[in-house]
Amino acid sequence: MSKQQQMTREEWQNMAASLEIRNQAFINGQYVNAVSGATFDCESPVDGRILTQVASCDAEDADRAVAAARAAFESGVWRNLAPAKRKQILLKFAELIAANRDELALLETLDMGKPIRFSRSVDVGSTIRTLQWTAEAIDKVYDELAPTAINEIGMVTREPVGVVAAIVPWNFPLLMASWKFAPALAMGNSVILKPSEKSPLTAIRVAELAKQAGIPDGVFNVLPGFGHTVGKALALHMDVDTLVFTGSTGVAKQLMIYAGESNMKRVWLEAGGKSPNIVFADAPDLRRAAEEAAQAIAFNQGEVCTAGSRLLVEASIRDEFVALVTEALKDWQPGHPLDPATTCGAIVDQAQLKRVLSFIQLGQSEGASLVSGGQQVDQTSGGYYVEPTVFAGVNNQMSIAAEEIFGPVLSVISFETPEQAISIANDSIYGLAAAVWTSDINKAHKTAKALRAGSVWINHYDGGDMTAPFGGFKQSGNGRDKSLHAFDKYTEIKATWLKLD
Ligand code: NAD
C-alpha cells in the first residue's frame, strides 16, 4: 500500500481545504466561461457544501466547441499523426492522470460522494488503465484486404468519424468519460465531452492534462452544463458526426429522436440495467456468493448500471442466503467518504436520495418484506446517506424489481427451477448484465447462454477488464465500450477498390 492510500480522513480534508477547483468550459485549448456568463452551483453530497460555481454551457457554447473540434479535425493535426505518435501522446495523458491521482480522486469523492478508497483505486485507477490499454492498441490494429481476383485490390480501411460528442453520467464520472474519449481520440477524432451537471469537476480538470500531454487544441473539449441545454444542443447539432452516451434509458431514447430530427448522426448508447444475480442451491461457496451479492448492490451506493439489484435465490436456500447477505451488508454501512475505511458513501444529491427513499416506501406498500436497512442516516452531516436495504418476498412485477432505482436497494426473488430462474431473469426491459452461481458446469453454461445480457458472470459478480467488451442487450443500449470492439463506434469503414490493367 502506498503512502497516499494510508492518508487519514483529516489529511484528505486538509487537502480538500486547499484544493483549487477548475470550473470553466474547455474549448479550443483554453478554459473559458460560458458565453452567457451563466454558472450553476456544484454541491457536494458529502456535506451539502457548495464546492464551486461551474460554467453552465448552452447552444452557443456547443456551436463554439463544435467549430473548434471540426477545424482541428479538418486540419489533420491529430488524425493524420502516425498511430505510434498518437499512442505516445495518450500514454503521456495517462501518465499525467496518474501523477494527479490523489487530486482527481478527491475531486470525484467531493463531487459525487463515493468513498475515497474507490475513487482512487477504481475510478482513477481504471481511467489510467483505459487510456493505457487503448493507446497501446492504436499501432497494433490492422486494416483488411478483401479476397479478390488477381487483377483487383480491395482495401477495407477504418477512418475516424470526425466530431464525437460524448454525454456521460455522474456515477463514475471520469471512468465513464474515459471509456468514450480514449477510443475516440485513439482513432483520430475530435471530442466534445459533456459531463453530468451533478459531477463535472474531473472532466474539467483532465482537459488541461490532455493539452499538457500534447493533444492539439480543439481535439479535446469539455462543456459542463445541463442535459436539456448543452446536452440537447450537441445531440441536435448538424455538425456532430457521432453521439456516444452513457446514462438512463429515457434520455437514451430521446437522443435517438434528436439524431433523427437533425443529421442522422450515429448514436451509441449505454443505458440502464436491472441485473439478475442468480444463486442456485449448489453454489460453490454460499458465504462468498452472499458477500459478492452484498457488494453487487452496495458498491458505489448502488449507483451502478450493473448493480445486482435483483437477487434470484433458489427457494431451498432462500432464508439462509438472505441472512448471509444481510450479515455481509454490515460491512457496507454508510460512512464519511473521506474516511479511508468507508465502503459506502453519500448518494449523489438530494433528488437521487428522495428517489431511493421513495422506492423503499413503494416496496413496502407493494407488499415486499423489508429485511434490513431502509433508513436515511447521518442527516446532521448535511449530506445524503442511506442504509443498504434488503427486500425479500419480492415478485418480478413489483416496481422495486422492474425499475432501475440506482441506489442500494436489493430485491430478493425466489425460484424453484433453472427454467423459472431464466424466465424471471429475462423478464425485464433491460439486458445489461447477469450472474449465475452453481457448481454444475452444465447448468452454468446453459444458464449463461440463455441469459439475454451483454455481460454474464459465472461464480462471481462484476468481472471483466479492458480486454472484454461492455454493453447491453435490449433497452440497456447498443454497441460496446472497452476492448477493440469499442473502436467500431469511432470509425467509418471504407472500401476502396482498385482495378489493375
Ligand atoms: P441521465 O440519463 O439523467 O444523464 C446522463 C447524461 O445525459 C448527463 O450528462 C445529462 O446531463 C445528459 N442529459 C440529460 N437529459 C438530456 C437531454 N435531453 N439531451 C442531452 N443530454 C441529456 O443519467 P444519470 O442519472 O446521469 O446516470 C444514471 C443512469 O446512467 C442510470 O440509468 C444508469 O444505469 C446509467 N448508466 C449506464 C451505464 C452503462 O454502461 N450501461 C453506466 C453507468 C450508468
Coordinates of C-alpha atoms and ligand atoms in Angstrom, one line a residue:
M1 CA 0.0 0.0 0.0
S2 CA 1.4 3.4 -1.0
K3 CA 1.7 6.3 1.4
Q4 CA -1.2 8.0 -0.2
Q5 CA -3.5 5.1 0.4
Q6 CA -2.9 5.4 4.1
M7 CA -3.8 9.1 4.2
T8 CA -6.2 9.7 7.0
R9 CA -9.6 11.4 6.8
E10 CA -8.1 14.6 8.3
E11 CA -5.3 14.6 5.7
W12 CA -7.8 14.3 2.9
Q13 CA -9.9 17.0 4.4
N14 CA -6.8 19.3 4.6
M15 CA -6.1 18.6 1.0
A16 CA -9.7 19.4 0.2
A17 CA -9.5 22.7 2.0
S18 CA -6.6 23.9 -0.2
L19 CA -7.9 22.5 -3.4
E20 CA -8.0 24.8 -6.4
I21 CA -11.1 23.7 -8.3
R22 CA -11.3 24.4 -12.0
N23 CA -14.9 25.3 -13.0
Q24 CA -14.9 26.6 -16.6
A25 CA -15.5 25.0 -20.0
F26 CA -12.5 24.0 -22.1
I27 CA -12.8 25.0 -25.7
N28 CA -10.0 25.0 -28.3
G29 CA -7.3 24.5 -25.7
Q30 CA -8.5 27.3 -23.3
Y31 CA -10.5 27.5 -20.2
V32 CA -13.4 29.8 -20.9
N33 CA -16.7 30.9 -19.3
A34 CA -20.0 30.1 -20.9
V35 CA -20.8 32.8 -23.5
S36 CA -23.9 33.7 -21.4
G37 CA -21.8 34.0 -18.3
A38 CA -24.2 31.6 -16.5
T39 CA -23.0 29.3 -13.8
F40 CA -24.6 26.6 -11.6
D41 CA -23.8 25.6 -8.1
C42 CA -21.7 22.4 -7.7
E43 CA -22.9 21.0 -4.4
S44 CA -21.0 18.2 -2.5
P45 CA -23.3 15.3 -1.3
V46 CA -20.7 14.6 1.4
D47 CA -21.9 17.6 3.5
G48 CA -24.1 19.8 1.3
R49 CA -21.3 22.4 0.9
I50 CA -21.2 24.4 -2.4
L51 CA -17.8 23.5 -3.9
T52 CA -17.7 26.0 -6.7
Q53 CA -19.8 27.6 -9.4
V54 CA -19.4 25.9 -12.7
A55 CA -19.9 27.3 -16.2
S56 CA -23.3 26.5 -17.5
C57 CA -22.9 26.0 -21.2
D58 CA -25.7 26.1 -23.7
A59 CA -26.2 26.0 -27.5
E60 CA -23.9 28.9 -28.2
D61 CA -21.0 27.2 -26.4
A62 CA -21.8 24.0 -28.2
D63 CA -21.5 25.9 -31.5
R64 CA -18.1 27.2 -30.5
A65 CA -16.8 23.8 -29.3
V66 CA -18.1 22.0 -32.4
A67 CA -16.5 24.6 -34.7
A68 CA -13.2 24.2 -32.9
A69 CA -13.5 20.4 -33.0
R70 CA -14.3 20.5 -36.7
A71 CA -11.5 22.8 -37.6
A72 CA -9.0 20.6 -35.7
F73 CA -10.3 17.5 -37.4
E74 CA -10.2 19.0 -40.9
S75 CA -6.7 20.3 -40.4
G76 CA -5.5 16.8 -39.8
V77 CA -3.4 17.9 -36.9
W78 CA -4.5 14.8 -34.9
R79 CA -6.0 12.3 -37.2
N80 CA -3.0 12.4 -39.6
L81 CA -0.4 11.8 -36.9
A82 CA 1.2 8.4 -37.2
P83 CA -0.6 6.0 -34.9
A84 CA 2.6 5.5 -32.9
K85 CA 2.7 9.2 -32.2
R86 CA -1.0 9.3 -31.1
K87 CA -0.2 6.4 -28.8
Q88 CA 2.8 8.2 -27.3
I89 CA 0.6 11.3 -26.5
L90 CA -2.2 9.2 -25.0
L91 CA 0.3 7.3 -22.8
K92 CA 1.6 10.7 -21.6
F93 CA -2.1 11.7 -20.9
A94 CA -2.4 8.5 -18.8
E95 CA 0.9 9.3 -17.0
L96 CA -0.3 12.8 -16.1
I97 CA -3.6 11.4 -14.7
A98 CA -1.6 9.0 -12.6
A99 CA 0.6 11.9 -11.4
N100 CA -2.5 13.7 -10.3
R101 CA -4.3 10.7 -8.9
D102 CA -5.0 12.0 -5.4
E103 CA -6.3 15.3 -6.6
L104 CA -8.6 13.6 -9.2
A105 CA -9.8 11.0 -6.7
L106 CA -10.5 13.8 -4.2
L107 CA -12.5 15.8 -6.7
E108 CA -14.5 12.7 -7.6
T109 CA -15.4 12.0 -4.0
L110 CA -16.3 15.6 -3.1
D111 CA -18.3 15.9 -6.3
M112 CA -20.4 12.7 -6.2
G113 CA -19.9 11.2 -2.7
K114 CA -18.2 7.9 -3.4
P115 CA -15.6 6.6 -0.9
I116 CA -12.1 7.9 -1.5
R117 CA -10.6 4.4 -1.4
F118 CA -12.7 3.6 -4.5
S119 CA -12.2 6.9 -6.3
R120 CA -8.5 6.4 -6.1
S121 CA -8.4 2.7 -6.9
V122 CA -11.4 2.1 -9.2
D123 CA -12.3 5.5 -10.8
V124 CA -8.9 7.0 -11.4
G125 CA -7.1 3.6 -11.5
S126 CA -9.3 2.2 -14.2
T127 CA -9.2 5.5 -16.2
I128 CA -5.5 5.2 -16.3
R129 CA -5.8 1.5 -17.4
T130 CA -8.4 2.5 -20.1
L131 CA -6.1 5.1 -21.6
Q132 CA -3.0 2.9 -21.5
W133 CA -4.7 -0.1 -22.9
T134 CA -6.4 1.9 -25.7
A135 CA -3.2 3.8 -26.5
E136 CA -1.2 0.5 -26.7
A137 CA -3.7 -0.9 -29.2
I138 CA -3.5 2.0 -31.7
D139 CA -0.5 0.8 -33.6
K140 CA -1.5 -2.8 -33.5
V141 CA -4.9 -2.7 -35.2
Y142 CA -4.5 -3.5 -38.9
D143 CA -6.9 -2.8 -41.8
E144 CA -8.1 -5.6 -44.2
L145 CA -7.6 -6.7 -47.8
A146 CA -10.6 -8.2 -49.4
P147 CA -10.2 -11.6 -51.1
T148 CA -10.1 -10.6 -54.8
A149 CA -9.2 -11.9 -58.2
I150 CA -5.6 -11.3 -59.4
N151 CA -6.5 -8.0 -61.2
E152 CA -8.1 -6.3 -58.3
I153 CA -7.2 -5.0 -54.9
G154 CA -9.9 -4.4 -52.3
M155 CA -8.9 -2.3 -49.3
V156 CA -11.1 -2.2 -46.3
T157 CA -9.9 0.7 -44.1
R158 CA -11.1 2.4 -40.9
E159 CA -11.3 6.2 -40.8
P160 CA -12.2 8.4 -37.9
V161 CA -15.8 9.6 -37.9
G162 CA -15.0 13.3 -37.2
V163 CA -16.5 15.2 -34.4
V164 CA -17.7 13.0 -31.5
A165 CA -19.9 14.3 -28.7
A166 CA -19.8 12.2 -25.5
I167 CA -22.5 12.7 -22.9
V168 CA -21.8 10.9 -19.7
P169 CA -23.4 10.2 -16.3
W170 CA -22.4 11.0 -12.7
N171 CA -21.9 7.6 -11.2
F172 CA -18.3 7.0 -12.4
P173 CA -17.7 10.5 -13.9
L174 CA -14.2 10.2 -15.2
L175 CA -14.2 6.5 -15.8
M176 CA -17.3 6.5 -18.0
A177 CA -15.9 9.5 -19.8
S178 CA -12.6 7.7 -20.5
W179 CA -14.5 4.7 -22.0
K180 CA -15.6 7.2 -24.6
F181 CA -12.7 9.7 -25.1
A182 CA -9.9 7.1 -25.0
P183 CA -11.0 5.1 -28.1
A184 CA -12.4 8.2 -29.8
L185 CA -9.1 10.0 -29.5
A186 CA -7.2 6.9 -30.3
M187 CA -8.9 6.6 -33.7
G188 CA -8.1 10.3 -34.6
N189 CA -11.4 12.0 -33.8
S190 CA -12.1 15.3 -32.2
V191 CA -14.1 15.0 -28.9
I192 CA -16.5 17.2 -27.0
L193 CA -17.2 15.8 -23.6
K194 CA -20.4 16.8 -21.7
P195 CA -20.1 15.6 -18.1
S196 CA -23.1 15.3 -15.9
E197 CA -24.2 18.6 -14.2
K198 CA -24.0 16.5 -11.0
S199 CA -20.3 15.7 -11.3
P200 CA -18.4 17.9 -13.8
L201 CA -15.2 18.5 -11.9
T202 CA -12.8 15.7 -13.0
A203 CA -13.8 16.1 -16.7
I204 CA -12.9 19.8 -16.5
R205 CA -9.6 19.1 -14.7
V206 CA -8.4 16.5 -17.1
A207 CA -8.9 18.8 -20.1
E208 CA -5.7 20.7 -19.2
L209 CA -3.8 17.4 -18.7
A210 CA -4.8 16.4 -22.2
K211 CA -3.4 19.6 -23.6
Q212 CA -0.2 19.2 -21.4
A213 CA 0.2 15.7 -22.9
G214 CA 0.3 17.1 -26.4
I215 CA -3.3 16.7 -27.6
P216 CA -3.7 19.6 -30.1
D217 CA -6.1 22.5 -29.4
G218 CA -9.7 21.8 -30.5
V219 CA -9.3 18.0 -30.3
F220 CA -10.4 17.6 -26.7
N221 CA -13.1 20.0 -25.4
V222 CA -15.3 19.9 -22.3
L223 CA -18.7 21.6 -21.9
P224 CA -20.2 21.4 -18.5
G225 CA -23.9 22.2 -18.2
F226 CA -27.3 20.7 -18.2
G227 CA -28.8 17.9 -20.4
H228 CA -31.7 20.0 -21.6
T229 CA -29.4 22.9 -22.6
V230 CA -26.0 22.0 -23.8
G231 CA -26.6 18.2 -24.0
K232 CA -29.6 18.7 -26.2
A233 CA -27.7 21.2 -28.4
L234 CA -25.0 18.7 -29.0
A235 CA -27.4 16.0 -29.8
L236 CA -29.3 18.2 -32.3
H237 CA -26.1 19.7 -33.8
M238 CA -25.8 19.3 -37.5
D239 CA -22.1 19.1 -37.4
V240 CA -21.6 16.4 -34.8
D241 CA -20.9 13.1 -36.6
T242 CA -21.3 10.7 -33.7
L243 CA -23.0 10.9 -30.3
V244 CA -21.9 8.5 -27.6
F245 CA -23.8 8.3 -24.4
T246 CA -23.9 6.6 -21.0
G247 CA -26.9 7.3 -18.9
S248 CA -30.6 6.5 -18.4
T249 CA -32.7 4.6 -20.9
G250 CA -35.2 7.5 -21.0
V251 CA -32.6 10.0 -22.1
A252 CA -31.0 7.5 -24.5
K253 CA -34.4 7.2 -26.3
Q254 CA -34.6 11.0 -26.6
L255 CA -31.1 11.1 -28.1
M256 CA -32.2 8.8 -30.9
I257 CA -35.0 11.1 -31.7
Y258 CA -32.7 14.2 -31.7
A259 CA -30.4 12.3 -34.2
G260 CA -33.4 11.6 -36.4
E261 CA -34.5 15.2 -36.2
S262 CA -31.1 16.5 -37.2
N263 CA -28.3 15.0 -39.2
M264 CA -28.8 11.2 -38.5
K265 CA -25.6 11.3 -36.5
R266 CA -24.5 7.9 -35.3
V267 CA -25.8 7.2 -31.8
W268 CA -24.3 4.7 -29.5
L269 CA -26.0 4.2 -26.1
E270 CA -25.0 2.6 -22.8
A271 CA -28.2 2.8 -20.7
G272 CA -29.9 1.4 -17.7
G273 CA -30.0 -2.1 -16.1
K274 CA -31.8 -4.3 -13.6
S275 CA -29.4 -7.1 -13.4
P276 CA -30.3 -10.5 -12.1
N277 CA -27.8 -12.3 -9.8
I278 CA -28.9 -16.0 -9.8
V279 CA -27.9 -18.2 -6.9
F280 CA -28.5 -21.9 -7.2
A281 CA -28.5 -24.1 -4.1
D282 CA -25.4 -25.8 -5.3
A283 CA -23.4 -22.5 -5.5
P284 CA -19.7 -23.4 -4.7
D285 CA -19.5 -21.2 -1.6
L286 CA -22.7 -19.6 -0.3
R287 CA -20.8 -17.2 2.0
R288 CA -18.7 -15.8 -0.8
A289 CA -21.8 -15.6 -3.0
A290 CA -23.5 -13.6 -0.3
E291 CA -20.6 -11.3 0.2
E292 CA -20.5 -10.6 -3.6
A293 CA -24.3 -10.2 -3.7
A294 CA -23.9 -7.5 -0.9
Q295 CA -21.1 -5.8 -2.8
A296 CA -23.1 -6.0 -6.0
I297 CA -25.8 -3.8 -4.5
A298 CA -23.9 -1.6 -2.1
F299 CA -20.7 -0.8 -4.1
N300 CA -20.9 2.9 -5.2
Q301 CA -24.0 3.2 -3.1
G302 CA -25.8 1.0 -5.6
E303 CA -25.4 3.7 -8.2
V304 CA -24.0 1.3 -10.7
C305 CA -25.6 0.4 -14.1
T306 CA -24.7 -3.3 -13.5
A307 CA -25.8 -3.3 -9.8
G308 CA -27.0 -6.8 -8.9
S309 CA -30.4 -5.4 -7.9
R310 CA -32.5 -8.5 -8.5
L311 CA -31.2 -11.4 -6.4
L312 CA -32.8 -14.6 -7.6
V313 CA -32.3 -17.3 -5.0
E314 CA -33.3 -21.0 -5.2
A315 CA -36.2 -21.4 -2.8
S316 CA -34.5 -24.2 -0.7
I317 CA -31.7 -21.8 0.4
R318 CA -33.6 -18.6 0.5
D319 CA -33.8 -17.9 4.2
E320 CA -30.2 -19.0 4.8
F321 CA -28.9 -16.9 1.9
V322 CA -30.9 -13.7 2.8
A323 CA -29.4 -14.0 6.3
L324 CA -25.9 -14.3 4.9
V325 CA -26.4 -11.3 2.6
T326 CA -27.8 -9.2 5.5
E327 CA -24.8 -10.1 7.6
A328 CA -22.4 -9.2 4.7
L329 CA -24.1 -5.8 4.3
K330 CA -22.8 -4.9 7.8
D331 CA -19.5 -4.2 6.0
W332 CA -21.3 -1.7 3.7
Q333 CA -22.8 0.8 6.1
P334 CA -22.6 4.4 5.1
G335 CA -19.6 6.4 6.4
H336 CA -17.8 9.6 5.7
P337 CA -16.5 9.4 2.1
L338 CA -13.1 10.8 3.0
D339 CA -12.5 8.2 5.7
P340 CA -10.3 5.5 4.0
A341 CA -12.2 2.8 5.9
T342 CA -15.6 3.8 4.4
T343 CA -17.0 1.4 1.8
C344 CA -20.4 3.1 1.2
G345 CA -20.5 6.9 0.8
A346 CA -23.1 9.5 0.0
I347 CA -25.9 9.4 -2.6
V348 CA -25.1 11.9 -5.4
D349 CA -27.7 14.5 -4.5
Q350 CA -31.0 15.2 -2.7
A351 CA -33.1 14.4 -5.7
Q352 CA -31.5 10.9 -6.0
L353 CA -31.8 10.4 -2.3
K354 CA -35.5 11.1 -2.5
R355 CA -35.9 8.7 -5.4
V356 CA -34.2 5.9 -3.4
L357 CA -36.3 6.6 -0.3
S358 CA -39.5 6.7 -2.4
F359 CA -38.7 3.3 -3.8
I360 CA -38.1 1.9 -0.3
Q361 CA -41.6 3.3 0.6
L362 CA -43.1 1.8 -2.6
G363 CA -41.5 -1.7 -1.9
Q364 CA -43.3 -1.7 1.5
S365 CA -46.6 -0.6 0.1
E366 CA -46.4 -3.2 -2.7
G367 CA -46.2 -5.9 -0.1
A368 CA -42.5 -6.8 -0.1
S369 CA -41.0 -7.5 3.3
L370 CA -38.2 -5.1 4.5
V371 CA -35.5 -7.4 5.9
S372 CA -32.8 -4.8 6.7
G373 CA -31.9 -1.1 6.2
G374 CA -34.3 1.3 4.7
Q375 CA -33.4 4.4 6.6
Q376 CA -31.7 7.7 5.8
V377 CA -28.8 8.2 8.2
D378 CA -26.2 10.9 9.2
Q379 CA -28.6 13.7 8.4
T380 CA -26.8 16.1 10.6
S381 CA -23.8 16.0 8.3
G382 CA -25.8 17.9 5.7
G383 CA -25.0 15.1 3.2
Y384 CA -27.2 12.3 1.7
Y385 CA -26.7 8.9 3.2
V386 CA -29.0 5.8 3.1
E387 CA -28.6 2.3 4.6
P388 CA -28.2 -0.6 2.2
T389 CA -31.7 -2.1 2.1
V390 CA -32.9 -5.7 1.5
F391 CA -36.4 -6.6 0.5
A392 CA -37.5 -10.3 0.5
G393 CA -40.7 -11.8 -0.8
V394 CA -40.4 -9.7 -4.0
N395 CA -42.1 -10.7 -7.2
N396 CA -40.7 -9.6 -10.5
Q397 CA -43.7 -7.5 -11.3
M398 CA -43.3 -5.1 -8.4
S399 CA -41.8 -1.7 -9.1
I400 CA -38.7 -2.4 -7.0
A401 CA -38.0 -5.4 -9.3
A402 CA -38.8 -3.8 -12.6
E403 CA -37.5 -0.3 -12.3
E404 CA -33.9 0.9 -12.0
I405 CA -33.6 2.5 -8.6
F406 CA -29.9 3.4 -8.8
G407 CA -29.4 3.1 -5.1
P408 CA -28.6 0.4 -2.6
V409 CA -31.9 -1.4 -2.6
L410 CA -31.9 -5.2 -3.1
S411 CA -34.9 -7.2 -4.3
V412 CA -34.8 -10.9 -3.4
I413 CA -37.0 -13.1 -5.6
S414 CA -37.1 -16.9 -5.1
F415 CA -37.4 -19.6 -7.8
E416 CA -37.8 -23.4 -7.9
T417 CA -36.2 -24.5 -11.2
P418 CA -33.5 -23.3 -13.6
E419 CA -36.1 -22.6 -16.3
Q420 CA -38.0 -20.4 -13.9
A421 CA -34.8 -18.6 -12.9
I422 CA -34.0 -17.9 -16.5
S423 CA -37.5 -16.8 -17.3
I424 CA -37.6 -14.3 -14.4
A425 CA -34.1 -13.1 -15.2
N426 CA -35.0 -12.3 -18.8
D427 CA -38.4 -10.8 -17.9
S428 CA -37.0 -7.2 -18.0
I429 CA -36.8 -4.4 -20.5
Y430 CA -33.1 -4.3 -19.7
G431 CA -30.3 -6.7 -20.6
L432 CA -27.0 -5.2 -19.3
A433 CA -25.6 -7.9 -17.0
A434 CA -26.3 -11.1 -15.1
A435 CA -24.6 -13.6 -12.9
V436 CA -25.1 -17.2 -12.1
W437 CA -23.7 -19.2 -9.2
T438 CA -23.6 -23.0 -9.4
S439 CA -21.1 -25.9 -9.1
D440 CA -22.7 -27.6 -12.0
I441 CA -20.7 -26.7 -15.2
N442 CA -23.6 -27.8 -17.4
K443 CA -26.1 -25.7 -15.6
A444 CA -23.7 -22.8 -15.5
H445 CA -23.1 -22.8 -19.3
K446 CA -26.8 -23.5 -20.2
T447 CA -28.0 -20.7 -17.9
A448 CA -25.3 -18.3 -19.2
K449 CA -26.3 -18.9 -22.8
A450 CA -30.0 -18.4 -22.1
L451 CA -29.5 -15.1 -20.3
R452 CA -30.2 -12.1 -22.5
A453 CA -27.4 -9.8 -21.2
G454 CA -24.3 -8.2 -22.6
S455 CA -22.1 -9.5 -19.7
V456 CA -22.6 -12.7 -17.8
W457 CA -20.5 -13.7 -14.8
I458 CA -20.2 -17.2 -13.5
N459 CA -19.5 -17.7 -9.8
H460 CA -18.6 -14.1 -9.2
Y461 CA -20.1 -10.7 -9.8
D462 CA -18.9 -7.8 -11.9
G463 CA -15.9 -9.3 -13.5
G464 CA -14.2 -8.0 -16.7
D465 CA -11.4 -5.8 -17.8
M466 CA -10.5 -3.5 -20.7
T467 CA -10.0 -6.7 -22.6
A468 CA -13.7 -7.6 -22.6
P469 CA -16.5 -5.6 -24.4
F470 CA -19.1 -4.0 -22.2
G471 CA -22.7 -3.0 -23.2
G472 CA -26.3 -4.1 -23.2
F473 CA -28.9 -6.1 -24.9
K474 CA -32.5 -4.7 -25.3
Q475 CA -33.1 -1.3 -23.7
S476 CA -29.7 -1.3 -22.0
G477 CA -28.2 0.1 -25.2
N478 CA -26.3 -0.7 -28.3
G479 CA -22.7 -1.0 -29.3
R480 CA -19.9 -1.8 -26.9
D481 CA -17.4 0.1 -24.8
K482 CA -14.0 -1.3 -23.9
S483 CA -11.8 -3.8 -25.9
L484 CA -11.1 -3.5 -29.6
H485 CA -14.9 -3.6 -30.2
A486 CA -15.1 0.0 -28.9
F487 CA -13.3 1.2 -32.0
D488 CA -16.4 0.4 -34.1
K489 CA -18.1 3.4 -32.6
Y490 CA -15.4 5.8 -33.6
T491 CA -14.6 4.7 -37.1
E492 CA -16.3 4.6 -40.5
I493 CA -15.4 1.6 -42.7
K494 CA -14.3 2.5 -46.2
A495 CA -14.0 0.0 -49.1
T496 CA -11.5 1.2 -51.8
W497 CA -11.4 -0.9 -54.9
L498 CA -8.6 -0.8 -57.3
K499 CA -8.7 -2.4 -60.8
L500 CA -5.3 -3.4 -62.3
D501 CA -4.7 -3.3 -66.0
Ligands
NAD1 P1 -29.2 10.7 -17.2 O1 -29.7 10.0 -18.4 O2 -30.1 11.5 -16.4 O3 -28.0 11.7 -17.6 C1 -26.9 11.3 -18.4 C2 -26.3 12.4 -19.1 O4 -27.3 12.9 -20.1 C3 -26.0 13.7 -18.3 O5 -24.8 14.2 -18.7 C4 -27.2 14.6 -18.5 O6 -26.9 15.9 -18.4 C5 -27.5 14.2 -20.0 N1 -28.8 14.6 -20.5 C6 -30.0 14.5 -19.7 N2 -31.0 14.9 -20.5 C7 -30.5 15.2 -21.7 C8 -31.1 15.6 -22.9 N3 -32.4 15.8 -23.1 N4 -30.3 15.8 -24.0 C9 -29.0 15.5 -23.9 N5 -28.4 15.1 -22.8 C10 -29.1 14.9 -21.7 O7 -28.4 9.6 -16.4 P2 -27.7 9.8 -14.9 O8 -28.7 10.0 -13.9 O9 -26.6 10.8 -15.1 O10 -27.0 8.4 -14.8 C11 -27.6 7.3 -14.3 C12 -28.0 6.4 -15.4 O11 -26.9 6.0 -16.2 C13 -28.6 5.1 -15.0 O12 -29.8 4.8 -15.8 C14 -27.5 4.1 -15.3 O13 -27.9 2.7 -15.4 C15 -26.9 4.6 -16.5 N6 -25.5 4.1 -16.6 C16 -25.3 3.2 -17.6 C17 -24.1 2.6 -17.8 C18 -23.8 1.6 -18.9 O14 -22.6 1.5 -19.2 N7 -24.8 1.0 -19.4 C19 -23.0 3.0 -16.9 C20 -23.3 4.0 -15.9 C21 -24.5 4.5 -15.8

